[in-house]
Short mmCIF file of N, CA and C in Angstrom, two decimals:
data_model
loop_
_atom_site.label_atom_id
_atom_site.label_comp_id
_atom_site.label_asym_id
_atom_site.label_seq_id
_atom_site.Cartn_x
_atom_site.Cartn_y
_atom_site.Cartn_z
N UNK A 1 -3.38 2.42 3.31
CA UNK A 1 -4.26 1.36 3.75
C UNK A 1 -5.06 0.91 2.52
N UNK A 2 -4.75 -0.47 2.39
CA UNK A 2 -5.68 -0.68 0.94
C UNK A 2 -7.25 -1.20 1.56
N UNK A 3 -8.00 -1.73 0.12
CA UNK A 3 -9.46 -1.94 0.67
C UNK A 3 -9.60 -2.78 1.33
N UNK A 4 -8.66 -3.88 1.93
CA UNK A 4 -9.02 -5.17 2.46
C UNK A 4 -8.58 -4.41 4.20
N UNK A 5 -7.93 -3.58 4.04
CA UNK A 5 -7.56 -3.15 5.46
C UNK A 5 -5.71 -3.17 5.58
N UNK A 6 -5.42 -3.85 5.14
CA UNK A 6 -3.80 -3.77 4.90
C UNK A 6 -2.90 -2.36 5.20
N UNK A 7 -1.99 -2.09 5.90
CA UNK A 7 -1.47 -1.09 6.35
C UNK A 7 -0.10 -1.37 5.30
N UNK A 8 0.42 -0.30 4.44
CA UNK A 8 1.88 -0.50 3.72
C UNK A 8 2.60 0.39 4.19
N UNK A 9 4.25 0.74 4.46
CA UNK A 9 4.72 1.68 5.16
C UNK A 9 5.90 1.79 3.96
N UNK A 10 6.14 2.67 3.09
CA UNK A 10 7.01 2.03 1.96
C UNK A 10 7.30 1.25 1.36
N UNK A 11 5.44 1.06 0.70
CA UNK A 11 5.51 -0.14 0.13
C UNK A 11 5.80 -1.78 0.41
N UNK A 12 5.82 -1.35 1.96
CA UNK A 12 5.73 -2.71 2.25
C UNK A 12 4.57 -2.97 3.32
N UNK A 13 3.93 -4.15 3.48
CA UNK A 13 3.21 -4.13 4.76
C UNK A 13 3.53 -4.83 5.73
N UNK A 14 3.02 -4.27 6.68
CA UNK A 14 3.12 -3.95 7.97
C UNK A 14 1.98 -4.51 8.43
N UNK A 15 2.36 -5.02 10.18
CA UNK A 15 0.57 -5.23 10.82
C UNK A 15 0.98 -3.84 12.16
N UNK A 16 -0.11 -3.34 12.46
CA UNK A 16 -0.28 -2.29 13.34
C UNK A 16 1.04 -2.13 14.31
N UNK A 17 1.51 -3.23 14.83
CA UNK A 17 2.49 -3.55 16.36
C UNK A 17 4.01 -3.29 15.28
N UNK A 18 3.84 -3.94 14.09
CA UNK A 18 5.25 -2.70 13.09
C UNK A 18 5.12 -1.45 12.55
N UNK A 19 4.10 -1.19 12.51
CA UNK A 19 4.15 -0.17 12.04
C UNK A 19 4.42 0.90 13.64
N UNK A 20 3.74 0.49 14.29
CA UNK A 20 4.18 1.36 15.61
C UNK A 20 6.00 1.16 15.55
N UNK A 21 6.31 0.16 15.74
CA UNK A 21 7.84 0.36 16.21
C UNK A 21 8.20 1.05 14.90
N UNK A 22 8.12 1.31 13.73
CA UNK A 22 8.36 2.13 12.75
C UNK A 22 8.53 3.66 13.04
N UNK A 23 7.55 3.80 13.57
CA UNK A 23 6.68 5.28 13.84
C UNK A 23 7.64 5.69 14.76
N UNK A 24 8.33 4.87 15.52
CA UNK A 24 8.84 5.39 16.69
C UNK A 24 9.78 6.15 16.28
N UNK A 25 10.47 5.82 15.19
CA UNK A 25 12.04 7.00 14.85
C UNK A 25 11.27 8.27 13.96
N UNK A 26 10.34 8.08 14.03
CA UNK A 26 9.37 9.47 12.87
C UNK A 26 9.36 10.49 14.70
N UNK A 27 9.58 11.57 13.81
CA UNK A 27 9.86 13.27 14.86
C UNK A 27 8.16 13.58 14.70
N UNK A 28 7.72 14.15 15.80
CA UNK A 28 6.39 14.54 15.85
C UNK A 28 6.73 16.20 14.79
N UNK A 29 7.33 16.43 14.35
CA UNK A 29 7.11 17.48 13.35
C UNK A 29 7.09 17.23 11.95
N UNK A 30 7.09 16.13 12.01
CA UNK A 30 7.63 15.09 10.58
C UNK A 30 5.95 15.05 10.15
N UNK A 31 5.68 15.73 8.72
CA UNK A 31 4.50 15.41 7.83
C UNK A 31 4.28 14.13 7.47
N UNK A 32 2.99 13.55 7.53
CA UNK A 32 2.79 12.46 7.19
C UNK A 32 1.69 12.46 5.98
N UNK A 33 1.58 11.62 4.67
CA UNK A 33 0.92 11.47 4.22
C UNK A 33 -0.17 9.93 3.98
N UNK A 34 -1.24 9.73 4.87
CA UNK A 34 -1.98 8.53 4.57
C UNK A 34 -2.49 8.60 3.51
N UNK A 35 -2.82 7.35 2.80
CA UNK A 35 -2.97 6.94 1.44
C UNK A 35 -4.45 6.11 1.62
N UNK A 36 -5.48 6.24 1.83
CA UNK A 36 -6.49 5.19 2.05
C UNK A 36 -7.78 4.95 0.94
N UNK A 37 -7.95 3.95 0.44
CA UNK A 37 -8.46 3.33 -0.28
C UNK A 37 -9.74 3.75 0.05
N UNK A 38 -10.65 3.79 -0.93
CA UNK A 38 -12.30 4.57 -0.87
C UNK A 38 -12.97 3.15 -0.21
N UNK A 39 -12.16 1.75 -0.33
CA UNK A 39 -13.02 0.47 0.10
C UNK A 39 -12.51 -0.11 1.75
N UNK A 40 -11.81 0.99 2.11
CA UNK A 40 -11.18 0.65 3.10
C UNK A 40 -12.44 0.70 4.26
N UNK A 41 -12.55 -0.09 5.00
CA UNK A 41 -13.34 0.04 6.41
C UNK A 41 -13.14 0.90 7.15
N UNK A 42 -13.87 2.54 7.89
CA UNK A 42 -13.62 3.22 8.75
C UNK A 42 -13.07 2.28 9.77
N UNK A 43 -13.00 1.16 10.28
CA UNK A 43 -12.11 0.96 11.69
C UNK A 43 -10.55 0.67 11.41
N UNK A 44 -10.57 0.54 9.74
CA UNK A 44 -8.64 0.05 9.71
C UNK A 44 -8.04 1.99 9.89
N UNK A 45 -9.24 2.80 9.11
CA UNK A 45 -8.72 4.11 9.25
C UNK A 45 -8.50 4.55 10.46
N UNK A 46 -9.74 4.07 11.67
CA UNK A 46 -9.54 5.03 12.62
C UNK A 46 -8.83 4.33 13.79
N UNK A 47 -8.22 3.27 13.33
CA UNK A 47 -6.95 1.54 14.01
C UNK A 47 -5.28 3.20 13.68
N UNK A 48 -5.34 3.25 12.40
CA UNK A 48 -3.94 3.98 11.84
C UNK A 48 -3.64 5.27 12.88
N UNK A 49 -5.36 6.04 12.82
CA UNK A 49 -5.21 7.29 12.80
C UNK A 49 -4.77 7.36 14.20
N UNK A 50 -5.71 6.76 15.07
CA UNK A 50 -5.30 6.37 16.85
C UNK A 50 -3.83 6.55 16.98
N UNK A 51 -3.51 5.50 16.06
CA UNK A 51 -1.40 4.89 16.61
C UNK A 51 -1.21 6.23 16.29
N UNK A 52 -1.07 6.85 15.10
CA UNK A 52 -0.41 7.99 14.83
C UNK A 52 -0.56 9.03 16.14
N UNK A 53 -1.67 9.13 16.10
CA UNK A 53 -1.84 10.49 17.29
C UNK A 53 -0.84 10.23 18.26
N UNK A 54 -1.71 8.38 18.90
CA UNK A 54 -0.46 8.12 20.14
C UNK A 54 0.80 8.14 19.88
N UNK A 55 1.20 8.56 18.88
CA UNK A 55 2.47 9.02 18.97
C UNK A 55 2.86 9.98 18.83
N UNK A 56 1.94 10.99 18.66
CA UNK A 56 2.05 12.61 18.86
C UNK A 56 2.36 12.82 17.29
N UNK A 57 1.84 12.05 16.36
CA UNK A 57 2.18 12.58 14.53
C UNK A 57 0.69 13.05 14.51
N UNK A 58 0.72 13.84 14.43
CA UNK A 58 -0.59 14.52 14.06
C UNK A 58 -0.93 15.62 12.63
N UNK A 59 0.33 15.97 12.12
CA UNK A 59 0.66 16.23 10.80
C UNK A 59 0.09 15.83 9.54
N UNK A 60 -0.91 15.02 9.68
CA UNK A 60 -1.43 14.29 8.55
C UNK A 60 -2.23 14.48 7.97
N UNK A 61 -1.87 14.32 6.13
CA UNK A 61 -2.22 15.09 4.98
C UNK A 61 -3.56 13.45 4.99
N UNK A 62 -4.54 13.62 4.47
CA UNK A 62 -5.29 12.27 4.22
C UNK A 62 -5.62 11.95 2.28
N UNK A 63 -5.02 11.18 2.06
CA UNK A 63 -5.59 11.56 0.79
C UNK A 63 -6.41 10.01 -0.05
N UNK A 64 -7.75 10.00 -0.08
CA UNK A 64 -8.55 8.89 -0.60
C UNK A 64 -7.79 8.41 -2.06
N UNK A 65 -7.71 7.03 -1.96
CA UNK A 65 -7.44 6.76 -3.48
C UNK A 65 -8.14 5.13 -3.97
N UNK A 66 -8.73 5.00 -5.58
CA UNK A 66 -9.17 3.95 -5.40
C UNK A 66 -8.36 2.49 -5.90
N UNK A 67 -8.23 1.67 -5.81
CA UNK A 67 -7.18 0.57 -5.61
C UNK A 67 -7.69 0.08 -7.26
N UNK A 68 -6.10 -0.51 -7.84
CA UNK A 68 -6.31 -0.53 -9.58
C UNK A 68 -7.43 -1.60 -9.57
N UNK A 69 -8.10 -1.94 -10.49
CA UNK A 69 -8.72 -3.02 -10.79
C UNK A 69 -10.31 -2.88 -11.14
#
């Protein structure tokens, strides 16, 4: 998730309703690593973290990073 709120799923982005149908072939034992920007808004984080759960990925590594520039 970069600072503007933007969701990327391999480098590409995504809006929430793709990234769900994405999520759907991911195995609830399957590790996930989120990537979120230190300028990111707690609601795009806790928009991601929601879908994930509702989909039973709960595996997730969180790791802050700050965006080049």
């Amino acid at each position: 998730i970069d600072g503007a709120g933007q969701v990327y799923l391999a480098e590409q982005a995504l809006d929430l309703d793709q990234l769900a149908q994405a999520l759907a072939e991911v195995g609830p034992d399957r590790r996930l690593l989120l990537r979120v920007d230190e300028a990111t808004a707690f609601r795009h984080f806790v928009a991601v973290v929601d879908l994930l759960k509702a989909r039973g990925l709960e595996d997730i590594s969180i790791v802050t990073r700050r965006e080049a520039g």
